[in-house]
Coordinates of C-alpha atoms in Angstrom, one line a residue:
M1 CA 0.0 0.0 0.0
P2 CA 1.5 3.4 -1.0
H3 CA 2.4 5.8 1.8
D4 CA 1.1 9.4 1.9
S5 CA 4.5 10.6 0.9
D6 CA 4.4 8.4 -2.2
R7 CA 1.0 9.9 -3.1
T8 CA 2.3 13.4 -2.5
L9 CA 5.3 12.7 -4.8
E10 CA 3.1 11.3 -7.5
A11 CA 0.7 14.3 -7.2
D12 CA 3.7 16.6 -7.5
L13 CA 4.8 14.8 -10.7
C14 CA 1.3 15.1 -12.1
I15 CA 1.2 18.8 -11.4
H16 CA 4.5 19.2 -13.3
I17 CA 3.3 17.1 -16.2
F18 CA 0.0 19.1 -16.3
T19 CA 1.7 22.5 -16.3
A20 CA 4.5 21.6 -18.7
S21 CA 2.2 19.8 -21.2
A22 CA -0.3 22.7 -21.2
A23 CA 2.5 25.2 -21.9
L24 CA 3.9 23.0 -24.7
V25 CA 0.5 22.9 -26.4
G26 CA 0.8 26.6 -26.7
V27 CA 4.3 26.4 -27.9
C28 CA 3.4 23.9 -30.6
L29 CA 0.5 26.1 -31.8
T30 CA 2.7 29.2 -31.9
V31 CA 5.4 27.4 -33.9
I32 CA 2.8 26.1 -36.3
G33 CA 1.7 29.6 -36.9
L34 CA 5.2 30.8 -37.5
I35 CA 5.9 27.9 -39.9
R36 CA 2.8 28.8 -41.9
I37 CA 4.1 32.4 -42.2
V38 CA 7.6 31.1 -43.4
V39 CA 6.1 28.6 -45.8
T40 CA 3.9 31.4 -47.3
T41 CA 6.7 33.8 -47.8
T42 CA 9.5 31.5 -48.8
K43 CA 7.5 28.7 -50.6
V44 CA 9.6 26.1 -48.7
G45 CA 7.3 23.3 -47.7
T46 CA 7.8 21.1 -44.7
I47 CA 6.0 18.5 -42.7
A48 CA 7.0 20.1 -39.4
D49 CA 3.6 21.8 -38.9
D50 CA 1.9 18.4 -39.3
L51 CA 4.4 16.9 -36.7
L52 CA 3.7 19.7 -34.3
A53 CA 0.0 19.4 -34.7
G54 CA 0.3 15.7 -33.7
D55 CA 2.6 16.8 -30.9
A56 CA 0.1 19.4 -29.6
T57 CA -2.5 16.6 -29.5
L58 CA -0.1 14.3 -27.5
F59 CA 0.6 17.1 -25.0
M60 CA -3.1 17.8 -24.7
V61 CA -3.8 14.1 -24.0
S62 CA -1.0 14.1 -21.4
C63 CA -2.4 17.2 -19.8
V64 CA -5.9 15.7 -19.5
L65 CA -4.5 12.4 -18.1
S66 CA -2.4 14.2 -15.5
Y67 CA -5.5 16.3 -14.5
W68 CA -7.5 13.0 -14.3
A69 CA -4.7 11.5 -12.1
L70 CA -4.9 14.4 -9.8
R71 CA -8.6 13.9 -9.4
A72 CA -8.4 10.2 -8.8
R73 CA -9.4 9.0 -5.4
S74 CA -7.6 5.7 -5.5
A75 CA -3.8 5.9 -5.2
R76 CA -3.5 2.8 -7.4
R77 CA -5.6 4.4 -10.2
M78 CA -3.7 7.7 -9.8
H79 CA -0.4 5.8 -10.3
R80 CA -1.6 4.1 -13.5
I81 CA -3.0 7.2 -15.0
E82 CA 0.1 9.2 -14.1
Q83 CA 2.3 6.6 -15.8
A84 CA 0.3 6.9 -19.0
A85 CA 0.5 10.7 -18.8
D86 CA 4.2 10.5 -18.3
A87 CA 4.7 8.1 -21.2
I88 CA 2.7 10.2 -23.6
F89 CA 4.5 13.3 -22.4
L90 CA 7.9 11.7 -23.2
V91 CA 6.6 10.6 -26.7
G92 CA 5.5 14.2 -27.2
L93 CA 9.0 15.5 -26.3
L94 CA 10.6 13.0 -28.7
L95 CA 8.3 14.1 -31.5
M96 CA 9.1 17.7 -30.8
T97 CA 12.8 16.9 -31.1
V98 CA 12.0 15.3 -34.5
A99 CA 10.0 18.4 -35.6
C100 CA 12.9 20.6 -34.6
A101 CA 15.3 18.6 -36.7
V102 CA 12.9 18.8 -39.7
I103 CA 12.6 22.5 -39.3
T104 CA 16.4 22.9 -39.0
F105 CA 17.1 20.8 -42.1
A106 CA 14.3 22.5 -44.1
M107 CA 16.0 25.8 -43.6
L108 CA 19.4 24.7 -44.8

């Protein structure tokens, strides 16, 4: 059975995932807008905006899951939901790195 300190640590992690993923949704949407401006002015196409749209979706799912974990009454359920939010958040970070590489190489 998890201790209260374990639940507090997991809640703390959920709060960090929640705030970071919510902020990264905004970052993705901002960069998509900037890419659309660059594509319009330079006629250089890239799939980076599609990658970032998927990325924003992953971060939003992670945000919702972390909020759901914070609202969970059962420590066991909270742990399972928090693990899913954490995994999706890490996949989103990986996809964001790929999108950054695509943007960098498209501008060369």
